[in-house]
Amino acid sequence: MPLVLLVMLPAAAAVVLLLRGRRTDAAAPAIAVAVAVIDLGLAIVAAIARPSAEVTALNSIPGAVAVDGLAAIAMVTVAAVFLAVVVFACGDIGRGEARSRFFGTMLLFVAAMFVTVTAVNIFTLLAAWEIMGATSYALIGFWWSEPGKARSGLIAFITTRSADVGMYVAAGAALAAGAAGLNLARLDEVAGGWRDIALAGLALAALGKSAQLPFSFWLSHAMAGPSPVSALLHSAAMVAAGGYLLLRIEPGITATGWLGPVVAWIGALTALLLGAVAVAQRDLKQLLAASTCSQIGFIVLAAGVGGVAGGATQFVAHAAVKSLLFLVAGAWLAALGTKNLLRLRGAARTHPVAGITFTVGALALGGLPPLSIWVAKDQILSAALPASTALYTVGLAAAALSAAYSAKALAVIWTRPASVAPLDVRAGRIPVSELLPLPALAIAATVLGVLGVPPLAAAWSRTLGTPDAPTSPPWEFAMSATLAVTVIVLVVWWQHRRLTRSDELVADTAWLRDWLKMEAGIDVIVVRPIRALSAWCSRFDDRVLSQAVTTVGSAVLRLSRVVNARLEWAIAAAVAFVADGARRLATAAVRPQTGLLHQYYDQAIVGMAVLVAVFILMR
Amino acid sequence: MDAIAFGVCSVGSIAAGITVFRVASMARATFALLASFVLAAVPILLLGLTYLGVLVILMMVMEMMIMVVFMLMYMMNPAGLMPMKMVHNNRVSTIVAAVVFVVLAVGATVTPWPHGGRRSNADPTKALGLDVMGPHMLVMVIIGLVLFATMVSAIVLASARGRYDRYGDDLRVRPPQDPVQGGLGGRRRGGLQR
Amino acid sequence: MILSLYLILAAGLFAVGLYGLLSQQSIVMIMMGIELAINGVIVAAAAVWYFIVPGSPDAQTVVLVAMTAMAVEMGMGFAVTTAIFRARDVDMVDSASDLKG
């Protein structure tokens, strides 16, 4: 019951808001906040009660949702972040905007997200997955009338959708193998080949949704949407759903043997390379986006090596941290009108609350012990170390890079601006509704580190249903901690010096800033061939198919002309011949009628003679 | 005796017949025809059909008399002094006539005629009379009608003008609406003019 | 005197009459030819009566009918000749080709 309500309440509210349109603009925020609060309560209740629900859909495949340990954690996280984001959005999406559409779509998204995290079989997962994709497209392109925003939404949608083909393939493979109801938990019991295909397909879909390599470029475009959207979708919910899915099918991944290392390496490389990309960014939201890819890469790495506990911790911690950072970036964007790092110089000093919470979040992001993300990363790296030292090294390097970009951002916002800007530009106030959720998220970012403490860690693992995670030796902790602190301090000092001297950003490499030119690569490898193919198909249709129709028509015309010329002429000639013969016969028939009596007598006598001859002969 | 008579008469009859068409004079043609008829009636008499033979002779004599008048009336060549071509299609007619004669003669000789039936003792004339008054009365009645029709139509054809020409459609009209003035008669002659 | 001779006589009369009616131009001459032909029929009928059916007078009736036909033919023929003569002043059959075609 609480699970059903948890899903249906936002869904129903979304339907109402979306259908009513602009008329409910005034009531939309209130409705959304109310639903978010109720949902948080319901999520906590459901997390404790662990219910399940089922509705008959296809022949033997129900639409089933159930709450287990992992789902409980995810549900509560999503509900909490959703509440924070909705409260923020009350102030960010102001009066003149299409609030009904915004909040309606957000509610629909969160309903789909709940179903995704609690889905039992691939069918339910697929349905919710697709709804998430559709709503994210609508949310990214929220301001569709501005040029380029709709295109950004389209790029995001098409890229994730292309990756979702993997999920369809997985459903097909699972059906072919006869997996009972496509149950996710029983995928590892499926016979060999199909299992590999199914799991690979699911992994592909998850990687696409999580913006891992080589799909990462769509997250860059997704930053065109409003900041609340970035805070929810692109930190806690949608991109994290991919990592969540990988955590859920982790037993299956381990069972295949080959998929685990592949997934782990993809995650590690994403973490490393996208971390470098983040370091090179000039735009705060782009930096945060690249950082999201990098952090989710850690979750993917965890799923690959079997560290479900670490992955779950990272999921929760990253949700809190990244949503906080995105919200602050959005607040500054609304207040100061810019997301360019150089122009945000000293923003923390003019907006203290935002600045302090941003600092807390950035330090957590950088992996400063004992904040949440450091704990999570360490759990993951502990799981990675026994699997492969190379993985561990790459993960460690990625952690260092995350420290670097966090420090860069921190340095920029705390450095005093070069000159005192005019008051009207720098004095945009951040509304209270926007500031409200920030402290709570900051506290969460800090406090969630306790999940790494041994007694709690054991309870965590029990909740997740995984065996106890191997803890790494203390020297590993010490090394990572030292690494993080060192990098943060160094980079802060370096960036601060560069700013004060030349008002430039460090590590400003072009090809890194351009997201490793992935989009250009995809354009060449995928987009252009498809366009060429479609152009060829169009030409084929025009020249051959429609030409065929025209040719058939003209051929029929020509045939009819030939028939007319040859055949009908012959027929007409034959008819004329018959008519002519009849006419000539008629003319000849008139000739005996001379009017002269003796000739009539002659004819009569001849006729009589013939008759007599016949008569005689017949006797 | 009978055979000789038959032979002579038959030959004479045919010769006379041919003569009809070879002479130029109309009177001679008519009398040749008469001779042919009479000579043809003799074999009939020889067969014992007295009534019919006499009938033929009498009838033909009367006919020829009348025919002479008409021939002279229309052709105006009584003595044959004016030779005129009176035939057309001579060759074809000769051939046709010859062929027909040959076919009929051959048929007459070759055909197996049935043998004559029992001869009755009755007078053929009497038998004919009784037959005409009895079983074959219908024939006579129709012949009578035909003769009557002939008379009527002959007069109609031959008369130049009749009552209807004189009076118009209604015969009671007085005075008559005669398009030809001058009372009864044919064409206008010189005479009283009104 | 056998039947065949009588019939040959009849055939001869008929053939001569046929020649006449086919070749003569004048209507009156044609009538003469017809008369000759019918005469042949009369002779043949009489011969048939005598040689084949002497018991019944049927053949004599044929003779009577033939004679009537002669009379009728002559009467009508002269009437027609008169009418044509009145109309066209000729008595040639060649000029009476109105039924041509």
PDB file of N, CA, C and O in Angstrom, chain A residues 565-614:
ATOM      1  N   ALA A 565      -2.606   0.717 -81.881  1.00  0.00           N
ATOM      2  CA  ALA A 565      -2.083   0.831 -83.236  1.00  0.00           C
ATOM      3  C   ALA A 565      -2.111  -0.512 -83.957  1.00  0.00           C
ATOM      4  O   ALA A 565      -2.541  -0.597 -85.099  1.00  0.00           O
ATOM      5  N   ARG A 566      -1.636  -1.545 -83.274  1.00  0.00           N
ATOM      6  CA  ARG A 566      -1.506  -2.820 -83.975  1.00  0.00           C
ATOM      7  C   ARG A 566      -2.789  -3.628 -83.909  1.00  0.00           C
ATOM      8  O   ARG A 566      -3.362  -4.009 -84.902  1.00  0.00           O
ATOM      9  N   LEU A 567      -3.188  -3.877 -82.690  1.00  0.00           N
ATOM     10  CA  LEU A 567      -4.262  -4.839 -82.493  1.00  0.00           C
ATOM     11  C   LEU A 567      -5.603  -4.278 -82.924  1.00  0.00           C
ATOM     12  O   LEU A 567      -6.359  -4.912 -83.660  1.00  0.00           O
ATOM     13  N   GLU A 568      -5.885  -3.079 -82.457  1.00  0.00           N
ATOM     14  CA  GLU A 568      -7.213  -2.546 -82.741  1.00  0.00           C
ATOM     15  C   GLU A 568      -7.356  -2.233 -84.216  1.00  0.00           C
ATOM     16  O   GLU A 568      -8.445  -2.357 -84.778  1.00  0.00           O
ATOM     17  N   TRP A 569      -6.264  -1.828 -84.812  1.00  0.00           N
ATOM     18  CA  TRP A 569      -6.309  -1.595 -86.260  1.00  0.00           C
ATOM     19  C   TRP A 569      -6.704  -2.875 -86.960  1.00  0.00           C
ATOM     20  O   TRP A 569      -7.557  -2.855 -87.858  1.00  0.00           O
ATOM     21  N   ALA A 570      -6.062  -3.977 -86.518  1.00  0.00           N
ATOM     22  CA  ALA A 570      -6.359  -5.244 -87.164  1.00  0.00           C
ATOM     23  C   ALA A 570      -7.816  -5.624 -86.956  1.00  0.00           C
ATOM     24  O   ALA A 570      -8.520  -6.055 -87.881  1.00  0.00           O
ATOM     25  N   ILE A 571      -8.273  -5.426 -85.723  1.00  0.00           N
ATOM     26  CA  ILE A 571      -9.668  -5.760 -85.444  1.00  0.00           C
ATOM     27  C   ILE A 571     -10.603  -4.873 -86.240  1.00  0.00           C
ATOM     28  O   ILE A 571     -11.584  -5.332 -86.843  1.00  0.00           O
ATOM     29  N   ALA A 572     -10.278  -3.584 -86.269  1.00  0.00           N
ATOM     30  CA  ALA A 572     -11.134  -2.669 -87.015  1.00  0.00           C
ATOM     31  C   ALA A 572     -11.122  -3.025 -88.497  1.00  0.00           C
ATOM     32  O   ALA A 572     -12.159  -2.964 -89.168  1.00  0.00           O
ATOM     33  N   ALA A 573      -9.935  -3.405 -88.978  1.00  0.00           N
ATOM     34  CA  ALA A 573      -9.859  -3.782 -90.388  1.00  0.00           C
ATOM     35  C   ALA A 573     -10.691  -5.021 -90.659  1.00  0.00           C
ATOM     36  O   ALA A 573     -11.379  -5.112 -91.692  1.00  0.00           O
ATOM     37  N   ALA A 574     -10.627  -5.969 -89.724  1.00  0.00           N
ATOM     38  CA  ALA A 574     -11.420  -7.180 -89.921  1.00  0.00           C
ATOM     39  C   ALA A 574     -12.902  -6.847 -89.941  1.00  0.00           C
ATOM     40  O   ALA A 574     -13.656  -7.329 -90.799  1.00  0.00           O
ATOM     41  N   VAL A 575     -13.289  -5.996 -88.983  1.00  0.00           N
ATOM     42  CA  VAL A 575     -14.706  -5.608 -88.940  1.00  0.00           C
ATOM     43  C   VAL A 575     -15.091  -4.896 -90.237  1.00  0.00           C
ATOM     44  O   VAL A 575     -16.144  -5.165 -90.832  1.00  0.00           O
ATOM     45  N   ALA A 576     -14.226  -3.993 -90.684  1.00  0.00           N
ATOM     46  CA  ALA A 576     -14.519  -3.262 -91.922  1.00  0.00           C
ATOM     47  C   ALA A 576     -14.584  -4.219 -93.104  1.00  0.00           C
ATOM     48  O   ALA A 576     -15.431  -4.061 -93.991  1.00  0.00           O
ATOM     49  N   PHE A 577     -13.703  -5.209 -93.042  1.00  0.00           N
ATOM     50  CA  PHE A 577     -13.720  -6.187 -94.134  1.00  0.00           C
ATOM     51  C   PHE A 577     -15.043  -6.931 -94.179  1.00  0.00           C
ATOM     52  O   PHE A 577     -15.644  -7.106 -95.259  1.00  0.00           O
ATOM     53  N   VAL A 578     -15.497  -7.356 -93.014  1.00  0.00           N
ATOM     54  CA  VAL A 578     -16.774  -8.063 -92.964  1.00  0.00           C
ATOM     55  C   VAL A 578     -17.896  -7.166 -93.450  1.00  0.00           C
ATOM     56  O   VAL A 578     -18.747  -7.564 -94.276  1.00  0.00           O
ATOM     57  N   ALA A 579     -17.889  -5.914 -92.977  1.00  0.00           N
ATOM     58  CA  ALA A 579     -18.941  -4.986 -93.373  1.00  0.00           C
ATOM     59  C   ALA A 579     -18.897  -4.737 -94.885  1.00  0.00           C
ATOM     60  O   ALA A 579     -19.928  -4.695 -95.567  1.00  0.00           O
ATOM     61  N   ASP A 580     -17.670  -4.592 -95.371  1.00  0.00           N
ATOM     62  CA  ASP A 580     -17.506  -4.337 -96.795  1.00  0.00           C
ATOM     63  C   ASP A 580     -18.016  -5.516 -97.625  1.00  0.00           C
ATOM     64  O   ASP A 580     -18.696  -5.344 -98.641  1.00  0.00           O
ATOM     65  N   GLY A 581     -17.652  -6.722 -97.120  1.00  0.00           N
ATOM     66  CA  GLY A 581     -18.124  -7.914 -97.822  1.00  0.00           C
ATOM     67  C   GLY A 581     -19.641  -7.970 -97.846  1.00  0.00           C
ATOM     68  O   GLY A 581     -20.253  -8.271 -98.884  1.00  0.00           O
ATOM     69  N   ALA A 582     -20.234  -7.651 -96.686  1.00  0.00           N
ATOM     70  CA  ALA A 582     -21.693  -7.660 -96.635  1.00  0.00           C
ATOM     71  C   ALA A 582     -22.274  -6.644 -97.612  1.00  0.00           C
ATOM     72  O   ALA A 582     -23.261  -6.917 -98.312  1.00  0.00           O
ATOM     73  N   ARG A 583     -21.636  -5.459 -97.672  1.00  0.00           N
ATOM     74  CA  ARG A 583     -22.133  -4.433 -98.592  1.00  0.00           C
ATOM     75  C   ARG A 583     -22.047  -4.901-100.041  1.00  0.00           C
ATOM     76  O   ARG A 583     -22.976  -4.728-100.834  1.00  0.00           O
ATOM     77  N   ARG A 584     -20.906  -5.521-100.329  1.00  0.00           N
ATOM     78  CA  ARG A 584     -20.741  -5.987-101.718  1.00  0.00           C
ATOM     79  C   ARG A 584     -21.721  -7.091-102.046  1.00  0.00           C
ATOM     80  O   ARG A 584     -22.278  -7.142-103.151  1.00  0.00           O
ATOM     81  N   LEU A 585     -21.929  -7.971-101.043  1.00  0.00           N
ATOM     82  CA  LEU A 585     -22.930  -9.012-101.248  1.00  0.00           C
ATOM     83  C   LEU A 585     -24.297  -8.402-101.493  1.00  0.00           C
ATOM     84  O   LEU A 585     -25.070  -8.858-102.342  1.00  0.00           O
ATOM     85  N   ALA A 586     -24.600  -7.356-100.706  1.00  0.00           N
ATOM     86  CA  ALA A 586     -25.896  -6.714-100.882  1.00  0.00           C
ATOM     87  C   ALA A 586     -26.029  -6.110-102.276  1.00  0.00           C
ATOM     88  O   ALA A 586     -27.072  -6.226-102.927  1.00  0.00           O
ATOM     89  N   THR A 587     -24.947  -5.432-102.695  1.00  0.00           N
ATOM     90  CA  THR A 587     -24.996  -4.856-104.038  1.00  0.00           C
ATOM     91  C   THR A 587     -25.177  -5.951-105.083  1.00  0.00           C
ATOM     92  O   THR A 587     -25.927  -5.797-106.050  1.00  0.00           O
ATOM     93  N   ALA A 588     -24.465  -7.063-104.843  1.00  0.00           N
ATOM     94  CA  ALA A 588     -24.590  -8.150-105.816  1.00  0.00           C
ATOM     95  C   ALA A 588     -25.970  -8.766-105.769  1.00  0.00           C
ATOM     96  O   ALA A 588     -26.478  -9.236-106.796  1.00  0.00           O
ATOM     97  N   ALA A 589     -26.556  -8.745-104.594  1.00  0.00           N
ATOM     98  CA  ALA A 589     -27.868  -9.369-104.489  1.00  0.00           C
ATOM     99  C   ALA A 589     -28.935  -8.585-105.231  1.00  0.00           C
ATOM    100  O   ALA A 589     -29.974  -9.137-105.588  1.00  0.00           O
ATOM    101  N   VAL A 590     -28.666  -7.297-105.405  1.00  0.00           N
ATOM    102  CA  VAL A 590     -29.679  -6.479-106.092  1.00  0.00           C
ATOM    103  C   VAL A 590     -29.625  -6.697-107.599  1.00  0.00           C
ATOM    104  O   VAL A 590     -30.615  -6.487-108.314  1.00  0.00           O
ATOM    105  N   ARG A 591     -28.462  -7.141-108.092  1.00  0.00           N
ATOM    106  CA  ARG A 591     -28.279  -7.214-109.554  1.00  0.00           C
ATOM    107  C   ARG A 591     -29.294  -8.089-110.262  1.00  0.00           C
ATOM    108  O   ARG A 591     -29.759  -7.758-111.335  1.00  0.00           O
ATOM    109  N   PRO A 592     -29.685  -9.268-109.694  1.00  0.00           N
ATOM    110  CA  PRO A 592     -30.680 -10.066-110.429  1.00  0.00           C
ATOM    111  C   PRO A 592     -32.020  -9.362-110.627  1.00  0.00           C
ATOM    112  O   PRO A 592     -32.781  -9.734-111.495  1.00  0.00           O
ATOM    113  N   GLN A 593     -32.262  -8.323-109.756  1.00  0.00           N
ATOM    114  CA  GLN A 593     -33.570  -7.685-109.891  1.00  0.00           C
ATOM    115  C   GLN A 593     -33.530  -6.650-111.003  1.00  0.00           C
ATOM    116  O   GLN A 593     -33.437  -5.449-110.763  1.00  0.00           O
ATOM    117  N   THR A 594     -33.619  -7.148-112.219  1.00  0.00           N
ATOM    118  CA  THR A 594     -33.505  -6.232-113.357  1.00  0.00           C
ATOM    119  C   THR A 594     -34.825  -5.571-113.704  1.00  0.00           C
ATOM    120  O   THR A 594     -34.884  -4.609-114.438  1.00  0.00           O
ATOM    121  N   GLY A 595     -35.893  -6.159-113.196  1.00  0.00           N
ATOM    122  CA  GLY A 595     -37.189  -5.609-113.562  1.00  0.00           C
ATOM    123  C   GLY A 595     -37.706  -6.190-114.882  1.00  0.00           C
ATOM    124  O   GLY A 595     -38.828  -5.968-115.295  1.00  0.00           O
ATOM    125  N   LEU A 596     -36.850  -6.958-115.569  1.00  0.00           N
ATOM    126  CA  LEU A 596     -37.258  -7.522-116.861  1.00  0.00           C
ATOM    127  C   LEU A 596     -37.778  -8.927-116.648  1.00  0.00           C
ATOM    128  O   LEU A 596     -37.113  -9.778-116.040  1.00  0.00           O
ATOM    129  N   LEU A 597     -38.940  -9.132-117.141  1.00  0.00           N
ATOM    130  CA  LEU A 597     -39.663 -10.351-116.832  1.00  0.00           C
ATOM    131  C   LEU A 597     -38.931 -11.606-117.315  1.00  0.00           C
ATOM    132  O   LEU A 597     -38.837 -12.607-116.596  1.00  0.00           O
ATOM    133  N   HIS A 598     -38.419 -11.537-118.513  1.00  0.00           N
ATOM    134  CA  HIS A 598     -37.817 -12.752-119.066  1.00  0.00           C
ATOM    135  C   HIS A 598     -36.598 -13.176-118.282  1.00  0.00           C
ATOM    136  O   HIS A 598     -36.306 -14.355-118.147  1.00  0.00           O
ATOM    137  N   GLN A 599     -35.937 -12.200-117.734  1.00  0.00           N
ATOM    138  CA  GLN A 599     -34.783 -12.568-116.914  1.00  0.00           C
ATOM    139  C   GLN A 599     -35.231 -13.195-115.611  1.00  0.00           C
ATOM    140  O   GLN A 599     -34.592 -14.116-115.104  1.00  0.00           O
ATOM    141  N   TYR A 600     -36.364 -12.754-115.098  1.00  0.00           N
ATOM    142  CA  TYR A 600     -36.910 -13.403-113.927  1.00  0.00           C
ATOM    143  C   TYR A 600     -37.272 -14.836-114.253  1.00  0.00           C
ATOM    144  O   TYR A 600     -37.052 -15.761-113.464  1.00  0.00           O
ATOM    145  N   TYR A 601     -37.831 -15.034-115.412  1.00  0.00           N
ATOM    146  CA  TYR A 601     -38.185 -16.394-115.822  1.00  0.00           C
ATOM    147  C   TYR A 601     -36.943 -17.254-115.929  1.00  0.00           C
ATOM    148  O   TYR A 601     -36.936 -18.414-115.515  1.00  0.00           O
ATOM    149  N   ASP A 602     -35.912 -16.662-116.501  1.00  0.00           N
ATOM    150  CA  ASP A 602     -34.655 -17.411-116.608  1.00  0.00           C
ATOM    151  C   ASP A 602     -34.173 -17.864-115.237  1.00  0.00           C
ATOM    152  O   ASP A 602     -33.828 -19.042-115.027  1.00  0.00           O
ATOM    153  N   GLN A 603     -34.189 -16.931-114.326  1.00  0.00           N
ATOM    154  CA  GLN A 603     -33.710 -17.260-112.980  1.00  0.00           C
ATOM    155  C   GLN A 603     -34.570 -18.338-112.361  1.00  0.00           C
ATOM    156  O   GLN A 603     -34.082 -19.262-111.707  1.00  0.00           O
ATOM    157  N   ALA A 604     -35.879 -18.194-112.567  1.00  0.00           N
ATOM    158  CA  ALA A 604     -36.787 -19.180-111.984  1.00  0.00           C
ATOM    159  C   ALA A 604     -36.528 -20.563-112.567  1.00  0.00           C
ATOM    160  O   ALA A 604     -36.542 -21.569-111.834  1.00  0.00           O
ATOM    161  N   ILE A 605     -36.292 -20.603-113.866  1.00  0.00           N
ATOM    162  CA  ILE A 605     -36.073 -21.900-114.495  1.00  0.00           C
ATOM    163  C   ILE A 605     -34.797 -22.538-113.972  1.00  0.00           C
ATOM    164  O   ILE A 605     -34.764 -23.747-113.686  1.00  0.00           O
ATOM    165  N   VAL A 606     -33.774 -21.718-113.851  1.00  0.00           N
ATOM    166  CA  VAL A 606     -32.515 -22.267-113.328  1.00  0.00           C
ATOM    167  C   VAL A 606     -32.722 -22.804-111.930  1.00  0.00           C
ATOM    168  O   VAL A 606     -32.271 -23.913-111.585  1.00  0.00           O
ATOM    169  N   GLY A 607     -33.427 -22.031-111.118  1.00  0.00           N
ATOM    170  CA  GLY A 607     -33.668 -22.493-109.757  1.00  0.00           C
ATOM    171  C   GLY A 607     -34.455 -23.793-109.746  1.00  0.00           C
ATOM    172  O   GLY A 607     -34.149 -24.723-108.988  1.00  0.00           O
ATOM    173  N   MET A 608     -35.474 -23.838-110.579  1.00  0.00           N
ATOM    174  CA  MET A 608     -36.286 -25.061-110.666  1.00  0.00           C
ATOM    175  C   MET A 608     -35.433 -26.246-111.054  1.00  0.00           C
ATOM    176  O   MET A 608     -35.610 -27.342-110.502  1.00  0.00           O
ATOM    177  N   ALA A 609     -34.558 -26.014-112.026  1.00  0.00           N
ATOM    178  CA  ALA A 609     -33.714 -27.107-112.488  1.00  0.00           C
ATOM    179  C   ALA A 609     -32.851 -27.637-111.363  1.00  0.00           C
ATOM    180  O   ALA A 609     -32.696 -28.854-111.182  1.00  0.00           O
ATOM    181  N   VAL A 610     -32.339 -26.723-110.594  1.00  0.00           N
ATOM    182  CA  VAL A 610     -31.510 -27.159-109.453  1.00  0.00           C
ATOM    183  C   VAL A 610     -32.349 -27.984-108.495  1.00  0.00           C
ATOM    184  O   VAL A 610     -31.933 -29.051-108.039  1.00  0.00           O
ATOM    185  N   LEU A 611     -33.552 -27.508-108.214  1.00  0.00           N
ATOM    186  CA  LEU A 611     -34.399 -28.247-107.285  1.00  0.00           C
ATOM    187  C   LEU A 611     -34.701 -29.632-107.800  1.00  0.00           C
ATOM    188  O   LEU A 611     -34.693 -30.623-107.064  1.00  0.00           O
ATOM    189  N   VAL A 612     -35.008 -29.680-109.106  1.00  0.00           N
ATOM    190  CA  VAL A 612     -35.342 -30.973-109.695  1.00  0.00           C
ATOM    191  C   VAL A 612     -34.152 -31.907-109.607  1.00  0.00           C
ATOM    192  O   VAL A 612     -34.295 -33.090-109.266  1.00  0.00           O
ATOM    193  N   ALA A 613     -32.970 -31.344-109.890  1.00  0.00           N
ATOM    194  CA  ALA A 613     -31.767 -32.187-109.812  1.00  0.00           C
ATOM    195  C   ALA A 613     -31.591 -32.740-108.408  1.00  0.00           C
ATOM    196  O   ALA A 613     -31.333 -33.933-108.225  1.00  0.00           O
ATOM    197  N   VAL A 614     -31.775 -31.852-107.461  1.00  0.00           N
ATOM    198  CA  VAL A 614     -31.622 -32.292-106.069  1.00  0.00           C
ATOM    199  C   VAL A 614     -32.635 -33.376-105.754  1.00  0.00           C
ATOM    200  O   VAL A 614     -32.338 -34.409-105.154  1.00  0.00           O
TER     201      VAL A 614
END
